[in-house]
Amino acid sequence: MHSYYLTTPIYYINGKPSIGHAYTTIAADILARYHRLSGKQVFFLMGTDENSQKNIEAAEALGREDVQVYLDEMAQVWKKTWEKLGITHDRFVRTTEQDHYLAVEKFWKAVQEKGDIYQGEYSGLYCKGCEAFITEADLQDSLCPHHKKAPEKIVEKNYFFRLTKYRDELLAYIASHPEFIMPSSRRNEIISYIEKFMTDVSISRASMKWGIPVPGDEEQRIYVWFDALINYLTGIGYGKDEKKFEQFWPADVHLVGKDIIKFHCALWPAMLLSAGLPLPKHIFAHGFFTIDGEKMSKSLGNVVDPIEVVESYGNDVLRYFLMREIRFGEDGDYSFARMEERYQGELANELGNLVSRVCAMTGKYLEGTVPEKVDYQAFSEFIEQYHSSIQVFEFDRALDAIWMIVRQANQFVEQQKPWVLAKEERTEELASTLYILLESLRLLAYLLLPFMPETAEKILEQLGISSTQKTSQPFFDLLVWGKLEPGTKLNPGTVLFPRRESRES
Ligand code: MSP
């Protein structure tokens, strides 16, 4: 069986998850569900980045003396959010856990044996917000442009990683593997960074009290990014379960936001080359979105809590909206007005109505029973577009393909007018029309499963497809015309997207 290993960033837990974190996580969940349905053995990894100064400072600001207890509580908040959002990860790594400590130690030693760690004096700037060493050239008005705060001046003895040793190898790898960094705009950005700006990096901190100790030098703690990236190995048993590790490494894809590509596309691959491990197949960096045109920030007070959205609209609507509205890989805007529009238009009027009309007509004219099969060749190009788009992380195009089917089916209802066929007693035509529509709904439900799992399940249930029957065949076989069996009894169900109370804007 083929395996598919995918990851999200492990998030800092100095606050609650925002809709930005949910964005990456939902995209990953869609991929995980898609590849599982396709019959692959999927391993979907998530986690929390806990050895960060930010987390420690958040604990201190709250007067919490026991940092670990604070981290345990926050990790719980994050896990609960993902549970509530229906995320289907297989493992959740916390970087304060024992397995991770052991993996980091093993990795450090491998890099050290390669001769890629040396001691030196670091004298420069550090931005806590970025958890990164930065240069004067990065600053705007003496402040970090991302966090609008003055960086700390640091002079300390550190361990350094010979990142520059891998410059040529990295550039050659990127050139010969165009699919390694996606989309291509990010690839160009990284090439220019590696060529012009990349230097060796300090990978330990002498002044930190929290974090993983440097093997053999307890006075120093490992730099949080060097530690965090290794979670992608910890999660699949590096240093603990070699069999599992062999099965899943290299990762098929690391999904990340565009803010952290230097770490993922330069530092991480160089670390892997140093440790003698193969590189991930893809690193996909998506864009950032604003909220109603404004940058999302704590100071503006416009950070959207995904739980609130889900409580109002349900999981599927959030998943649909994020993936349809913001092209994956590009920047975008999350607008509540647009969300409402898409809810009323595409979800309630187009998809919801189609399902309820077709089921109601089958109830009325055919006693709720699936009629004889008929051949119909119409949707194969959309199904192809759906698969090929998901392969290249173009989720909005996959949804476009689904909506082409929704729209064609709605047009088919208008054109065939089953109520006229019934009135004129053209029973054969009526039956074949309804078979085509019911079978279209079945295909739609399967195509929707990765994106809107709750909605897809409801459609299947209304079509009388039981959950055991649901996945009795591989996904690709189920997406073939004519699998809906004549004689199946429909189960009239509830409205998929009920009318919402109009909201104050
Ligand atoms: N802990 C590091 C990642 C370590 S991975 C080895 C980190 N954490 S973070 O909590 O700051 O999360 C950053 C990520 O959150 C982004 O890369 C992106 O996935 C997601 N996003 C946060 N805000 C976002 C938007 N406004 N828009 C899109 N994605 C956003 O960096």
XYZ file of C-alpha atoms and ligand atoms in Angstrom:
536
model
C 0.000 0.000 0.000
C 1.298 3.464 -0.849
C 1.902 5.791 2.037
C 1.288 9.498 2.202
C 2.885 11.569 4.941
C 1.851 15.175 5.459
C 2.395 17.794 8.128
C 1.260 21.232 9.247
C 3.540 23.641 11.084
C 3.584 23.039 14.802
C 2.076 26.201 16.217
C 3.218 28.332 19.138
C 0.802 28.110 22.018
C 1.121 31.520 23.608
C -2.487 32.190 22.658
C -5.541 30.445 21.237
C -5.656 29.130 17.671
C -6.798 31.696 15.124
C -8.503 31.194 11.823
C -5.048 31.561 10.223
C -3.855 28.413 11.984
C -7.125 26.720 11.092
C -6.514 27.533 7.426
C -3.333 25.465 7.089
C -4.801 22.752 9.268
C -8.013 22.439 7.257
C -6.078 22.280 3.988
C -3.994 19.472 5.447
C -7.106 17.665 6.635
C -8.603 17.828 3.140
C -5.466 16.276 1.698
C -5.370 13.626 4.400
C -8.980 12.646 3.795
C -8.515 12.640 0.019
C -5.472 10.391 0.110
C -7.082 8.052 2.643
C -10.096 7.686 0.376
C -7.712 7.036 -2.499
C -6.524 3.968 -0.611
C -3.199 5.256 0.668
C -1.861 4.713 4.132
C -1.895 8.282 5.349
C 0.013 9.700 8.258
C -1.072 13.202 9.160
C 1.092 14.950 11.728
C 0.379 18.041 13.785
C 1.654 19.403 17.037
C 2.693 22.276 19.234
C 5.945 24.225 19.301
C 6.504 24.561 23.007
C 10.151 25.478 23.594
C 9.681 29.013 22.469
C 10.468 32.133 24.426
C 7.039 33.457 23.456
C 5.309 30.681 25.332
C 7.439 31.213 28.404
C 6.763 34.930 28.369
C 3.033 34.333 27.988
C 3.148 32.107 31.081
C 5.105 34.736 32.996
C 2.774 37.522 31.963
C -0.080 35.524 33.446
C 1.901 35.052 36.631
C 2.116 31.322 35.997
C 5.140 29.937 37.759
C 5.000 26.407 36.513
C 5.609 26.814 32.805
C 5.057 23.154 32.043
C 1.600 23.200 33.608
C 0.749 26.258 31.514
C 1.993 24.482 28.384
C -0.030 21.370 29.235
C -3.160 23.466 29.522
C -2.525 25.359 26.326
C -1.691 22.202 24.390
C -5.081 20.932 25.520
C -6.791 24.074 24.212
C -5.185 23.521 20.806
C -6.009 19.815 20.698
C -9.630 20.525 21.624
C -9.893 23.103 18.849
C -8.739 20.600 16.251
C -11.137 18.037 17.636
C -13.996 20.500 17.389
C -12.986 21.300 13.818
C -13.088 17.606 12.933
C -9.399 17.382 12.063
C -8.260 13.813 11.476
C -4.570 13.894 12.376
C -2.843 10.656 13.311
C -0.342 12.012 15.780
C 0.084 15.211 17.747
C 3.689 15.958 18.705
C 4.484 18.244 21.591
C 8.072 19.406 21.552
C 8.305 19.075 25.326
C 7.668 15.341 25.160
C 10.290 12.698 25.779
C 10.146 11.165 22.290
C 10.973 14.523 20.805
C 13.895 15.142 23.141
C 15.377 11.814 22.092
C 14.854 12.501 18.403
C 16.468 15.936 18.671
C 19.439 14.499 20.526
C 19.941 11.815 17.898
C 19.651 14.363 15.119
C 22.056 16.819 16.771
C 24.642 14.067 17.137
C 24.303 13.061 13.480
C 24.913 16.655 12.381
C 27.782 16.990 14.831
C 29.444 13.821 13.543
C 29.242 15.243 10.059
C 31.362 18.147 11.325
C 28.594 20.672 10.742
C 28.368 22.143 14.236
C 31.017 24.536 15.509
C 31.316 26.942 18.412
C 31.473 30.646 17.800
C 30.448 33.927 19.216
C 27.157 35.338 18.135
C 26.906 39.055 18.270
C 23.818 40.484 16.724
C 20.078 40.927 16.902
C 17.296 38.546 17.857
C 13.569 39.065 17.364
C 11.546 37.100 19.880
C 8.407 37.473 17.802
C 10.062 35.751 14.846
C 12.207 33.550 17.075
C 14.960 34.402 14.634
C 18.333 36.075 14.401
C 17.949 39.105 12.206
C 20.213 41.746 10.716
C 20.161 45.555 10.636
C 19.056 45.279 7.020
C 15.859 43.484 8.107
C 14.764 46.379 10.308
C 12.420 49.249 9.501
C 12.847 52.313 11.741
C 14.971 50.131 14.035
C 12.026 47.759 14.549
C 11.272 44.255 13.310
C 8.849 44.907 10.418
C 6.653 41.932 11.367
C 6.332 42.506 15.084
C 6.959 46.264 15.273
C 9.278 45.684 18.208
C 12.944 46.451 18.760
C 15.049 43.286 18.609
C 17.313 42.246 21.480
C 21.071 42.706 21.146
C 22.776 39.445 21.882
C 26.437 38.683 22.484
C 26.985 35.115 23.525
C 28.903 31.964 22.774
C 26.749 29.697 20.666
C 26.899 26.583 18.586
C 26.573 27.262 14.893
C 25.293 25.107 12.046
C 27.316 25.164 8.833
C 24.345 26.120 6.690
C 26.487 27.721 3.991
C 28.276 24.429 3.355
C 25.029 23.266 1.699
C 24.459 26.323 -0.483
C 25.455 24.722 -3.782
C 23.850 21.398 -3.040
C 20.577 23.087 -2.118
C 20.559 25.256 -5.213
C 21.271 22.270 -7.413
C 18.525 20.257 -5.727
C 15.968 23.025 -6.129
C 16.937 23.447 -9.781
C 16.549 19.763 -10.539
C 13.332 19.326 -8.512
C 10.916 22.036 -9.614
C 8.134 20.458 -7.543
C 10.161 20.688 -4.319
C 9.124 24.246 -3.396
C 5.625 25.231 -4.463
C 4.235 27.531 -5.739
C 7.002 28.747 -8.049
C 6.902 32.332 -6.754
C 8.144 30.997 -3.420
C 10.816 28.966 -5.137
C 12.264 32.108 -6.679
C 12.192 33.892 -3.362
C 14.144 31.070 -1.726
C 16.698 30.813 -4.505
C 17.459 34.484 -4.146
C 17.735 34.156 -0.361
C 20.096 31.199 -0.612
C 22.238 32.883 -3.242
C 22.488 36.282 -1.631
C 21.747 36.235 2.060
C 22.132 32.820 3.627
C 24.745 32.595 6.382
C 25.623 29.986 8.991
C 23.117 30.073 11.859
C 23.397 29.971 15.581
C 21.555 26.885 16.795
C 21.854 27.305 20.548
C 21.201 29.932 23.146
C 23.287 30.392 26.275
C 20.828 32.695 27.991
C 17.746 30.482 27.696
C 16.587 28.427 30.616
C 13.823 26.658 28.765
C 14.244 24.247 25.886
C 16.176 21.142 24.953
C 19.743 21.102 26.332
C 22.594 20.810 23.840
C 23.908 17.243 24.076
C 27.149 17.416 26.052
C 26.724 21.053 27.071
C 23.925 21.579 29.548
C 24.689 25.299 29.698
C 23.165 25.803 26.284
C 19.651 25.212 24.966
C 18.933 24.270 21.391
C 17.556 27.082 19.233
C 13.800 26.648 19.002
C 13.586 26.367 15.198
C 16.315 23.719 15.038
C 14.329 21.784 17.637
C 10.898 22.436 16.111
C 11.682 21.287 12.564
C 12.784 17.924 13.892
C 9.194 17.277 15.050
C 8.538 16.102 11.487
C 10.843 13.178 12.217
C 9.783 12.582 15.820
C 6.180 12.142 14.735
C 6.975 9.084 12.622
C 9.329 7.363 15.022
C 12.807 8.740 14.274
C 15.146 7.148 16.817
C 12.351 4.996 18.174
C 10.458 3.070 15.533
C 12.725 2.616 12.532
C 10.159 0.594 10.618
C 7.563 3.315 10.781
C 10.170 5.918 10.010
C 11.273 4.028 6.896
C 7.677 3.697 5.795
C 6.836 7.390 5.971
C 10.035 9.371 5.433
C 10.521 11.404 3.252
C 7.332 13.398 3.814
C 5.070 13.878 0.823
C 4.329 17.422 1.812
C 4.976 19.983 4.512
C 2.217 22.587 4.351
C 3.345 25.951 5.694
C 2.458 29.609 5.512
C 4.647 31.911 3.428
C 5.988 33.488 6.658
C 8.133 30.486 7.496
C 9.586 29.401 4.187
C 13.228 30.231 4.908
C 13.158 27.789 7.771
C 11.399 25.091 5.777
C 12.991 25.528 2.368
C 16.594 26.369 3.324
C 17.442 25.496 6.928
C 15.421 22.281 7.128
C 16.658 20.710 3.868
C 20.241 21.599 4.806
C 19.763 19.992 8.214
C 18.443 16.859 6.513
C 21.324 16.757 4.031
C 23.716 17.067 6.941
C 22.027 14.239 8.848
C 22.090 12.087 5.706
C 18.301 11.959 5.268
C 16.312 12.389 2.052
C 14.423 15.625 1.488
C 10.628 15.987 1.600
C 8.916 15.703 -1.774
C 7.045 18.998 -1.575
C 6.990 22.043 0.607
C 3.891 24.042 -0.196
C 3.650 27.593 1.117
C 0.224 29.192 1.100
C -0.477 32.895 1.364
C -1.822 35.047 4.164
C -5.264 36.515 4.363
C -6.600 39.675 5.889
C -9.919 39.934 7.740
C -12.344 42.255 5.988
C -9.362 43.990 4.417
C -7.347 44.420 7.620
C -4.285 42.538 8.758
C -5.329 40.147 11.517
C -3.634 41.170 14.741
C -4.138 41.081 18.457
C -3.617 44.827 18.693
C -6.397 45.507 16.180
C -8.586 43.059 18.070
C -9.759 41.381 14.870
C -8.349 37.907 15.392
C -11.057 35.485 14.324
C -11.605 32.447 16.509
C -12.375 29.459 14.285
C -14.550 27.945 17.008
C -16.900 30.927 16.837
C -17.236 30.598 13.075
C -17.875 26.898 13.362
C -20.480 27.402 16.063
C -22.338 29.760 13.809
C -21.903 28.098 10.410
C -20.677 24.554 11.041
C -17.370 22.993 10.074
C -18.155 22.341 6.455
C -19.027 25.925 5.657
C -15.743 27.164 7.100
C -13.806 24.533 5.166
C -15.642 25.345 1.969
C -15.304 29.074 2.308
C -11.596 29.119 3.118
C -10.716 26.806 0.261
C -12.993 28.396 -2.334
C -12.413 32.029 -1.477
C -8.643 32.188 -1.075
C -6.593 30.525 -3.770
C -4.167 28.223 -1.990
C -0.700 29.708 -2.481
C -1.902 33.290 -2.872
C -2.843 36.028 -0.431
C -6.504 36.793 0.062
C -9.172 38.326 2.231
C -11.639 36.698 4.580
C -14.789 38.713 4.433
C -17.862 37.839 6.444
C -20.095 39.358 3.788
C -18.539 37.071 1.151
C -19.007 34.127 3.435
C -22.690 34.902 3.820
C -23.007 35.323 0.052
C -21.395 31.992 -0.683
C -23.525 30.367 1.986
C -26.791 31.614 0.498
C -25.741 31.243 -3.110
C -23.518 28.258 -3.701
C -24.348 26.234 -0.628
C -28.021 26.806 0.165
C -29.413 27.671 -3.279
C -27.233 25.593 -5.559
C -26.127 22.489 -3.658
C -28.721 22.365 -0.871
C -31.691 22.919 -3.186
C -30.457 20.402 -5.712
C -30.287 17.692 -3.074
C -33.662 18.491 -1.549
C -35.442 18.837 -4.901
C -34.098 15.615 -6.341
C -34.884 13.648 -3.203
C -38.342 15.200 -2.882
C -39.208 14.443 -6.525
C -38.033 10.863 -6.144
C -40.265 10.630 -3.080
C -43.223 12.089 -4.875
C -42.974 10.352 -8.236
C -41.128 7.096 -7.504
C -42.109 6.331 -3.927
C -38.610 7.211 -2.810
C -36.970 4.355 -4.669
C -33.984 4.510 -7.018
C -35.159 3.635 -10.570
C -33.409 1.563 -13.259
C -29.867 2.549 -14.248
C -29.203 4.639 -17.317
C -25.926 5.506 -18.971
C -24.835 9.085 -18.931
C -21.430 10.394 -19.846
C -21.056 13.928 -18.733
C -18.857 14.540 -15.794
C -15.588 12.769 -16.492
C -13.703 15.940 -17.408
C -14.753 17.553 -14.125
C -13.739 14.516 -12.145
C -10.369 14.600 -13.862
C -9.972 18.274 -13.072
C -10.854 17.525 -9.455
C -8.108 14.916 -9.090
C -5.457 16.795 -10.998
C -6.119 19.981 -9.020
C -5.765 18.240 -5.681
C -2.457 16.736 -6.806
C -1.080 20.253 -7.172
C -2.834 21.697 -4.099
C -5.288 23.806 -6.142
C -8.237 23.278 -3.874
C -10.332 26.077 -5.330
C -10.122 24.453 -8.777
C -11.200 21.135 -7.344
C -14.229 22.869 -5.824
C -14.899 24.626 -9.126
C -15.033 21.215 -10.761
C -17.547 20.014 -8.180
C -19.669 23.100 -8.709
C -19.679 22.562 -12.459
C -21.461 19.300 -11.731
C -23.844 20.973 -9.275
C -24.726 23.584 -11.881
C -25.144 21.109 -14.706
C -27.419 19.012 -12.550
C -29.524 22.047 -11.673
C -29.754 22.946 -15.360
C -30.749 19.388 -16.131
C -33.666 19.690 -13.688
C -34.785 22.916 -15.363
C -34.440 21.469 -18.801
C -36.134 18.110 -18.133
C -38.865 19.496 -15.882
C -39.691 16.227 -14.102
C -43.002 17.733 -12.874
C -44.105 18.083 -16.505
C -42.945 14.551 -17.309
C -45.026 13.340 -14.359
C -48.062 15.283 -15.416
C -47.798 13.963 -18.960
C -47.190 10.460 -17.628
C -43.921 10.033 -19.521
C -42.850 7.536 -16.890
C -39.736 6.153 -18.570
C -38.291 9.573 -19.200
C -39.181 10.606 -15.693
C -37.439 7.580 -14.217
C -34.285 8.005 -16.294
C -34.135 11.724 -15.495
C -34.318 10.994 -11.795
C -31.727 8.229 -12.029
C -29.323 10.639 -13.677
C -29.953 13.213 -10.975
C -29.688 10.785 -8.083
C -26.497 9.302 -9.478
C -25.108 12.820 -9.916
C -25.813 13.426 -6.238
C -23.966 10.255 -5.333
C -20.911 11.358 -7.316
C -21.102 14.809 -5.768
C -21.223 13.333 -2.283
C -18.060 11.321 -2.875
C -16.252 14.262 -4.425
C -17.270 16.376 -1.441
C -16.121 13.885 1.197
C -12.616 15.362 1.689
C -13.859 18.963 1.614
C -17.215 18.860 3.396
C -17.346 15.522 5.151
C -20.488 16.180 7.202
C -22.473 17.383 4.198
C -21.238 14.503 2.060
C -22.316 12.008 4.717
C -25.759 13.586 4.900
C -26.181 13.298 1.133
C -25.093 9.672 1.139
C -27.484 8.946 3.955
C -30.359 10.541 2.095
C -29.469 8.412 -0.917
C -29.848 5.342 1.271
C -26.153 4.503 1.112
C -25.146 2.966 4.412
C -21.822 3.737 5.987
C -20.461 0.222 5.414
C -21.443 0.351 1.782
C -19.979 3.832 1.577
C -16.331 2.816 1.475
C -16.737 -0.782 0.371
C -14.855 0.046 -2.812
C -11.837 2.194 -3.589
C -12.592 5.865 -4.121
C -11.676 5.785 -7.793
C -14.094 2.915 -8.459
C -16.836 4.708 -6.584
C -16.399 7.731 -8.801
C -17.544 5.745 -11.804
C -21.009 6.316 -13.255
C -23.784 3.868 -12.401
C -22.950 2.622 -8.920
C -26.249 3.704 -7.394
C -28.304 0.530 -7.193
C -31.896 0.464 -8.463
C -34.355 -0.388 -5.727
C -32.441 1.490 -3.033
C -34.813 3.311 -0.682
C -34.045 6.962 -0.045
C -33.996 8.371 3.473
C -35.522 11.798 3.437
C -33.352 13.986 5.621
C -32.950 17.456 6.969
C -32.138 20.553 4.955
C -28.372 20.763 4.356
C -27.966 24.523 4.620
C -30.897 26.051 6.509
C -31.810 29.662 6.060
C -29.834 31.781 8.499
C -31.160 34.617 10.571
C -29.989 37.771 8.825
C -26.906 39.123 10.555
C -26.146 42.653 11.571
C -23.259 43.758 9.427
N 6.102 27.462 15.527
C 6.349 27.962 14.228
C 6.272 26.848 13.194
C 7.239 25.729 13.428
S 7.069 24.472 12.249
C 8.369 23.479 12.484
C 5.326 29.034 13.885
N 4.185 29.003 14.576
S 2.973 30.034 14.420
O 2.078 29.729 15.518
O 3.457 31.371 14.336
O 2.216 29.638 13.112
C 2.531 30.191 11.845
C 1.607 29.563 10.810
O 0.216 29.839 11.118
C 1.770 30.085 9.409
O 2.865 29.518 8.741
C 0.451 29.670 8.803
O 0.478 28.286 8.596
C -0.535 29.963 9.928
N -1.098 31.313 9.878
C -1.177 32.180 10.915
N -1.849 33.312 10.517
C -2.246 33.216 9.228
C -2.963 34.055 8.309
N -3.422 35.250 8.635
N -3.146 33.602 7.053
C -2.704 32.358 6.683
N -2.021 31.568 7.522
C -1.752 31.953 8.796
O 5.583 29.815 12.996
